[in-house]
PDB file of C-alpha atoms in Angstrom:
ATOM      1  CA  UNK J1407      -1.468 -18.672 -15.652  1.00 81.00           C
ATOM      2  CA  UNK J1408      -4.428 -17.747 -13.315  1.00 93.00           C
ATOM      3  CA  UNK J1409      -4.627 -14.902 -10.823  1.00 93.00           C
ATOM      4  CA  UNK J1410      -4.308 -17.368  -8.059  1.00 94.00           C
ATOM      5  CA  UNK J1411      -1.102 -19.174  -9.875  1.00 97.00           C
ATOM      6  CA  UNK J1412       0.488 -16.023 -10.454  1.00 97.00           C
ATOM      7  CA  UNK J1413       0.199 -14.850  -6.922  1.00 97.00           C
ATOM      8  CA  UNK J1414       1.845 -17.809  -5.036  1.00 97.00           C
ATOM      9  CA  UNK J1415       4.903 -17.480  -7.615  1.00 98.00           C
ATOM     10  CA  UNK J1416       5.908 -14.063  -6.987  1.00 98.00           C
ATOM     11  CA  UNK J1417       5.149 -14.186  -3.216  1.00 98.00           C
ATOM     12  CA  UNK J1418       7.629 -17.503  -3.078  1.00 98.00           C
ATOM     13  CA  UNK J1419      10.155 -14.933  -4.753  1.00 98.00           C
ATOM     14  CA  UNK J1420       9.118 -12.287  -2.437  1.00 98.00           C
ATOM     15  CA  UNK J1421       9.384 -14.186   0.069  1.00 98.00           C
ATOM     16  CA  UNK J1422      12.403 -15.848  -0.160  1.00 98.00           C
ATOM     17  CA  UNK J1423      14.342 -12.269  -0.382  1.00 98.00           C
ATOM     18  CA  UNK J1424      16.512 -12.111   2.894  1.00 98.00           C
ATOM     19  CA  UNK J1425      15.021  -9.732   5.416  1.00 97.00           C
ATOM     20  CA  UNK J1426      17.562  -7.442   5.253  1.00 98.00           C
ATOM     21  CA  UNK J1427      17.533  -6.797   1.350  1.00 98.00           C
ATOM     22  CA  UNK J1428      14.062  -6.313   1.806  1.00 98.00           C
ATOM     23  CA  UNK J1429      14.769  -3.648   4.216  1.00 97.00           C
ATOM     24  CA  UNK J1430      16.650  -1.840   2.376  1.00 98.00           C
ATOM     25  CA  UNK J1431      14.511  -2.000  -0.632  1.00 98.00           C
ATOM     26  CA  UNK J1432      12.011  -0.440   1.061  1.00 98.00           C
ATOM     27  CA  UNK J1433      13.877   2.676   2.307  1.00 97.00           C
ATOM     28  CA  UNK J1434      14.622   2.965  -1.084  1.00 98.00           C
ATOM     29  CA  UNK J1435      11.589   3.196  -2.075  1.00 98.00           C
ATOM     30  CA  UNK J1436      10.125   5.565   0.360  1.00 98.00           C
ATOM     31  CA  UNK J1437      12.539   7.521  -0.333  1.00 97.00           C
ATOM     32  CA  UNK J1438      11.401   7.403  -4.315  1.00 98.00           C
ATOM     33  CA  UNK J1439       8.155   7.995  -2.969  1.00 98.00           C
ATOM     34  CA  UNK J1440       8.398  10.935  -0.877  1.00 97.00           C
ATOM     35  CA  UNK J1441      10.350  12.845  -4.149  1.00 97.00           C
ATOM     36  CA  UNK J1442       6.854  12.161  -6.246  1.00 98.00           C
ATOM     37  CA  UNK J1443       4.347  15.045  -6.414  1.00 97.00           C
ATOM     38  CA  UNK J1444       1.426  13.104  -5.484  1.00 97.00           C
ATOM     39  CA  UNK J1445       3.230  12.233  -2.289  1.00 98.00           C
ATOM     40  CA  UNK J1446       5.011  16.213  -1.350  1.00 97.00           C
ATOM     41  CA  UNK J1447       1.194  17.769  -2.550  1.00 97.00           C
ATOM     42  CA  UNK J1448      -1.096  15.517  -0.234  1.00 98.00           C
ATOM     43  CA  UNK J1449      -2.001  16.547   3.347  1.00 97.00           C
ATOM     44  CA  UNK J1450      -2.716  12.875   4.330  1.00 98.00           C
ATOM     45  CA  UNK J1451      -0.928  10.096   3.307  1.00 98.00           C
ATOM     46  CA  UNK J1452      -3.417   6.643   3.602  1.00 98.00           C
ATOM     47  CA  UNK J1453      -0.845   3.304   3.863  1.00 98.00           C
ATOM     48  CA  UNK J1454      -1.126  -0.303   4.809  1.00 98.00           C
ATOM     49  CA  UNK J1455       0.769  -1.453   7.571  1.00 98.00           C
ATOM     50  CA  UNK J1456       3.516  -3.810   6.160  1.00 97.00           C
ATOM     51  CA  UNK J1457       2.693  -7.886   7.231  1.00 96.00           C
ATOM     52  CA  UNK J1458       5.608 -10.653   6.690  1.00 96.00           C
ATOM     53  CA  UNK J1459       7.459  -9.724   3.894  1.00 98.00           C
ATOM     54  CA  UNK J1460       6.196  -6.820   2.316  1.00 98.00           C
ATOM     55  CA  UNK J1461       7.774  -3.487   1.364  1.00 98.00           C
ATOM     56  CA  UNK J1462       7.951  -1.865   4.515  1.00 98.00           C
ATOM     57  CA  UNK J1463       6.206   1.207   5.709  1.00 98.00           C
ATOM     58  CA  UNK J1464       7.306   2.162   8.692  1.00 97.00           C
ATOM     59  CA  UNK J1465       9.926   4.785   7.242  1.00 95.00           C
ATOM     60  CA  UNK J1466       7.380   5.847   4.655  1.00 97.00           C
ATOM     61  CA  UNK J1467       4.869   7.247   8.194  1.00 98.00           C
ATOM     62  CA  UNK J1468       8.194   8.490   9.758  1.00 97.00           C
ATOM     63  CA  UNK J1469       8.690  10.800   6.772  1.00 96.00           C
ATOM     64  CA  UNK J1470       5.197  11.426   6.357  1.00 98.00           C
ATOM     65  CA  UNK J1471       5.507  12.645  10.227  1.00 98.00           C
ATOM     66  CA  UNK J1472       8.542  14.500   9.585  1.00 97.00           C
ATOM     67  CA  UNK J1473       6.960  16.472   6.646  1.00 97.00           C
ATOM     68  CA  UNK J1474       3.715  17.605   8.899  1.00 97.00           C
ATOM     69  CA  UNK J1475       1.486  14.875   6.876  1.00 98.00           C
ATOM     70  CA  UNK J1476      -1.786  13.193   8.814  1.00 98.00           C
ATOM     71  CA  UNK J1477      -0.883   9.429   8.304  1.00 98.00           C
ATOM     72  CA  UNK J1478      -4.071   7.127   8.656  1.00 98.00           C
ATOM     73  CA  UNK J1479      -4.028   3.159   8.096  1.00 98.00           C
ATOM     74  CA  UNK J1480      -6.488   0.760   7.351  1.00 98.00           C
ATOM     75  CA  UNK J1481      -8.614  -1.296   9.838  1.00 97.00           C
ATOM     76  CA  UNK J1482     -10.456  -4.020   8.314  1.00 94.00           C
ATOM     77  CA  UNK J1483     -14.454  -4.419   9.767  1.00 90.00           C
ATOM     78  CA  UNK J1484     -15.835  -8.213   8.505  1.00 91.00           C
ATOM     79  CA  UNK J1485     -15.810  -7.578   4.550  1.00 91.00           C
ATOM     80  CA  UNK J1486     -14.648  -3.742   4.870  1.00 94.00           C
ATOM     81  CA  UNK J1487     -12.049  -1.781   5.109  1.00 96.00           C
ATOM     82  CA  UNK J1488     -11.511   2.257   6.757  1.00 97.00           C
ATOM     83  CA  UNK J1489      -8.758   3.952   7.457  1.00 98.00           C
ATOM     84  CA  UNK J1490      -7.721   6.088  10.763  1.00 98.00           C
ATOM     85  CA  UNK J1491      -5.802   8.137  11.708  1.00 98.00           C
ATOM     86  CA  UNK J1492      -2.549   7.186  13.814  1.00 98.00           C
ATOM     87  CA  UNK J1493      -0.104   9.744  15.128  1.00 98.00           C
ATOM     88  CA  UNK J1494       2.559   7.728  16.328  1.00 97.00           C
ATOM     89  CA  UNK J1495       3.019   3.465  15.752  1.00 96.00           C
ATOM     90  CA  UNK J1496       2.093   3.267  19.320  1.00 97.00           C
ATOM     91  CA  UNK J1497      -1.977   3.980  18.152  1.00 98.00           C
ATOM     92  CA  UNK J1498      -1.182   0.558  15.952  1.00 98.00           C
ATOM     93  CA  UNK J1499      -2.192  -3.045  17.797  1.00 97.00           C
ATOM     94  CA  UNK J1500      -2.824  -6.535  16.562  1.00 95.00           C
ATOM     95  CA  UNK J1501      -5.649  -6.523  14.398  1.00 92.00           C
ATOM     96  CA  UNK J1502      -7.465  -8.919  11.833  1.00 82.00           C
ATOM     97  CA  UNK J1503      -5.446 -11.280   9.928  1.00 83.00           C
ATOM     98  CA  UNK J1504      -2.738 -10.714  12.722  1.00 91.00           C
ATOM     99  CA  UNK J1505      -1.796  -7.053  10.977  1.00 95.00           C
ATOM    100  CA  UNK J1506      -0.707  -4.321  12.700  1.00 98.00           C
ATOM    101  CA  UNK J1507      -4.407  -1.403  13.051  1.00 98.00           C
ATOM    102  CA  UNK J1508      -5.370   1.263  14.292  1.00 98.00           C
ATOM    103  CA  UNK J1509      -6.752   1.283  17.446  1.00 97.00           C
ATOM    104  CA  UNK J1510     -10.216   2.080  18.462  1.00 96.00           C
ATOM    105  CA  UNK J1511      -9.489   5.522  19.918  1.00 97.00           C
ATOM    106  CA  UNK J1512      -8.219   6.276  16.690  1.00 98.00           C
ATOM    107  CA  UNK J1513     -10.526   9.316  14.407  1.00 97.00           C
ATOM    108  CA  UNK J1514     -12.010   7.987  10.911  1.00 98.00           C
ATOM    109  CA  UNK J1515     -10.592   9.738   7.972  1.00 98.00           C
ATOM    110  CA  UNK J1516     -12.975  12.211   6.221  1.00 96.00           C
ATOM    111  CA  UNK J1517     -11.490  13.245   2.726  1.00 93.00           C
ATOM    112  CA  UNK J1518     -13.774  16.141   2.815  1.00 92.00           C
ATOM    113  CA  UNK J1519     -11.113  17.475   5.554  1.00 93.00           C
ATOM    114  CA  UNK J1520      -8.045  16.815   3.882  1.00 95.00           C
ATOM    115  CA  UNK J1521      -6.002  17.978   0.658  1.00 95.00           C
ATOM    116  CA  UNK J1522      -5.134  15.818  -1.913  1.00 96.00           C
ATOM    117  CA  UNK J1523      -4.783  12.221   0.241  1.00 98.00           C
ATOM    118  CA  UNK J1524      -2.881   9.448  -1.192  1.00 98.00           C
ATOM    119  CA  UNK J1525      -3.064   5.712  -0.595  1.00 98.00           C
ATOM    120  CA  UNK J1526      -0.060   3.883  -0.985  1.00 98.00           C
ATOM    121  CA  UNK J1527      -1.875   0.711  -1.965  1.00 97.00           C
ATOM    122  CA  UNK J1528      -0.178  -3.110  -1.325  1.00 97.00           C
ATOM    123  CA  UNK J1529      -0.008  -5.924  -4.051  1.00 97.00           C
ATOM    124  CA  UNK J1530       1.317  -9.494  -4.380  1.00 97.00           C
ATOM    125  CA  UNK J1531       2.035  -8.598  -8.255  1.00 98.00           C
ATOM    126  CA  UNK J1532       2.019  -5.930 -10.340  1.00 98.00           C
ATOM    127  CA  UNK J1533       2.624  -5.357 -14.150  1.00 98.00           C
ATOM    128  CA  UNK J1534       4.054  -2.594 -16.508  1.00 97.00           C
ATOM    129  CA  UNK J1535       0.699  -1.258 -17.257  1.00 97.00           C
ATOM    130  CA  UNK J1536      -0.140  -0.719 -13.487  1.00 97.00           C
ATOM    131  CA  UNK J1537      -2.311  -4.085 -13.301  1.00 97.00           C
ATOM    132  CA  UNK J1538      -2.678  -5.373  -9.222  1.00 97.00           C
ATOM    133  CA  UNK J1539      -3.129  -8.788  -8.055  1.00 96.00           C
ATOM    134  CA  UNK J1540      -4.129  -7.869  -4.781  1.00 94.00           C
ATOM    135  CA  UNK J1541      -3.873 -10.917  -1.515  1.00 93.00           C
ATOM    136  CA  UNK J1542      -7.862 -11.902  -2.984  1.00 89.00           C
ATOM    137  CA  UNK J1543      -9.573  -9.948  -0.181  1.00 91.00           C
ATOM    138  CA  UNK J1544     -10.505  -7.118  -2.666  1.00 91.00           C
ATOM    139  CA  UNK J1545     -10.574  -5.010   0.434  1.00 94.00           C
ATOM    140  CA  UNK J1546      -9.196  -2.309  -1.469  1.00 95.00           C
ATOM    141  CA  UNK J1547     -10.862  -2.176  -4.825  1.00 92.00           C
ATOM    142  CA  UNK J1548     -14.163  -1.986  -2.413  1.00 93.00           C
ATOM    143  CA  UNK J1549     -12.789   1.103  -0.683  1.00 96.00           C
ATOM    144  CA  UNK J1550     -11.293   3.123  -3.902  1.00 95.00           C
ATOM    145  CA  UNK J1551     -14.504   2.348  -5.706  1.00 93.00           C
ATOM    146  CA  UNK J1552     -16.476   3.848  -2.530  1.00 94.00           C
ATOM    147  CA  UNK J1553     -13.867   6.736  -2.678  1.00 95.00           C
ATOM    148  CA  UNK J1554     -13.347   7.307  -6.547  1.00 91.00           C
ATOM    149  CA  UNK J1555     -11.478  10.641  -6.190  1.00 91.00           C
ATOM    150  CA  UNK J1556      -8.727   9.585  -4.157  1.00 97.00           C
ATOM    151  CA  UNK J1557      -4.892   9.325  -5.756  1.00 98.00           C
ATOM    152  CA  UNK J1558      -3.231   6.262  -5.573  1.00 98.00           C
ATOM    153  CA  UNK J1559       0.060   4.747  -5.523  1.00 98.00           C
ATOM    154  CA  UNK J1560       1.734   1.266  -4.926  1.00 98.00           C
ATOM    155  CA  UNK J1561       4.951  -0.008  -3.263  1.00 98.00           C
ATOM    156  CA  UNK J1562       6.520  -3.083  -3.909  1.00 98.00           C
ATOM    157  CA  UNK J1563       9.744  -4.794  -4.806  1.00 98.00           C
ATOM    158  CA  UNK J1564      10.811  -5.144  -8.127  1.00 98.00           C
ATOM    159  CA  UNK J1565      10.484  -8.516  -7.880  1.00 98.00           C
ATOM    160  CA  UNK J1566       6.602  -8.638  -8.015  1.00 98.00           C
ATOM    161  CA  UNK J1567       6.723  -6.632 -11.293  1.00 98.00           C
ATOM    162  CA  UNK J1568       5.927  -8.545 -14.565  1.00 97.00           C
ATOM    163  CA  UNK J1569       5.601  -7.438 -17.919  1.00 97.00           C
ATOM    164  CA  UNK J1570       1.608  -8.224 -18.036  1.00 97.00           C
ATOM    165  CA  UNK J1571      -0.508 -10.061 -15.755  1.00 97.00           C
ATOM    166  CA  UNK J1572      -4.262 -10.674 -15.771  1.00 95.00           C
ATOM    167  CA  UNK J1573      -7.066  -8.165 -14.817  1.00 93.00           C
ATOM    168  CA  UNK J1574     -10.850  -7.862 -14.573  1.00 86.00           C
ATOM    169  CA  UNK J1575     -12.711  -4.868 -15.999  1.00 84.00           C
ATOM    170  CA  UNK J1576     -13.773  -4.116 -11.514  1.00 78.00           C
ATOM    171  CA  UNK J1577      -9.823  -3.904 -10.844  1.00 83.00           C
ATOM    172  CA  UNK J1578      -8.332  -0.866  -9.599  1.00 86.00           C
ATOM    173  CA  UNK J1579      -5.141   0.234 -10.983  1.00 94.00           C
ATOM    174  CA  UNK J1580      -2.829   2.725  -8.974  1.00 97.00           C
ATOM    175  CA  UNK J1581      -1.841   6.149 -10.657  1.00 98.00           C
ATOM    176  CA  UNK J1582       1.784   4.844 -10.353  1.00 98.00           C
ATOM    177  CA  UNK J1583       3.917   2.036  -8.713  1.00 98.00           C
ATOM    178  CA  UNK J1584       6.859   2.945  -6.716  1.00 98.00           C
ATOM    179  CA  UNK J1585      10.037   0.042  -6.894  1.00 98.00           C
ATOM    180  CA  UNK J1586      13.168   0.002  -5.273  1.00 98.00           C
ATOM    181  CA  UNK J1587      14.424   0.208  -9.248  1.00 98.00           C
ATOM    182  CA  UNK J1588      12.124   2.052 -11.118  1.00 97.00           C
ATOM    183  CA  UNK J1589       8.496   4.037 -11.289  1.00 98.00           C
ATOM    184  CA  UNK J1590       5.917   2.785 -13.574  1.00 97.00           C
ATOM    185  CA  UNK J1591       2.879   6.002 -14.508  1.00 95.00           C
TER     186      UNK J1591
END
């Protein structure tokens, strides 16, 4: 199966998961998330805000909060992407694509100021071997190829996992995935 093929099967399985399962996937896996190194060692945590039925991240920013972390989210600019930071949900408003973004008061992050970030990267479908299939925007293989240095991991159900999926040589794949069952390094 294509990329394209692939995509539209998981996200009818994702999908179709009832909202409140999906809700308490995803505090599940923040919670996995938050016990990972990458995640206790970084001083900024850089996440997506959650649209229809992803894995959530509002509780993953709450903890973030609660552990003294700088939490920044993306805004998209035509064919780019930056992140900025947001110290409360309130600094979030309707953005492109009808996703929640920062808002324009909002400060630009500047890795040279922080320690360690980490971008907790979305996906339609991932595989064992850390493979993405990204929502075909490629917003964010353009931004971690800009920013090479910066650790990465993704959240998703474990639904979206399959055991290999296909991948171009340009694809970025995250340091590790975070499920609601398991974590793939």
């Amino acid at each position: 199966m294509e990329k394209k093929e692939i995509r539209k099967k998981v996200l009818d399985i994702r999908n179709k998961l009832p909202e409140t399962v999906r809700r308490e996937k995803s505090i599940r896996i923040a919670e996995a998330v938050c016990k990972t190194s990458c995640f206790q060692e970084a001083s900024s945590i850089l996440v997506y805000c959650h649209f229809r039925s992803e894995a959530e991240t509002d509780c993953l920013m709450e903890k973030a909060w609660e552990m003294g972390k700088k939490v920044y989210c993306p805004r998209v600019e035509g064919k780019e992407m930056e992140f900025y930071r947001i110290r409360s949900r309130r600094d979030l408003e309707s953005g492109s694509f009808g996703i929640r973004e920062p808002g324009l008061h909002c400060q630009v992050f500047d890795e040279r100021e922080e320690h360690l970030p980490l971008v907790i990267l979305p996906g339609a479908v991932f595989d064992w071997n850390r493979h993405r299939i990204g929502y075909g925007g490629g917003f964010y293989d353009r931004y971690l190829a800009k920013h090479p240095g910066l650790r990465t991991a993704a959240i998703c159900f474990e639904e979206q996992m399959q055991e290999e999926i296909p991948f171009e040589s340009f694809d970025i794949r995250p340091d590790l995935i975070v499920t609601d069952q398991h974590c793939y390094k």
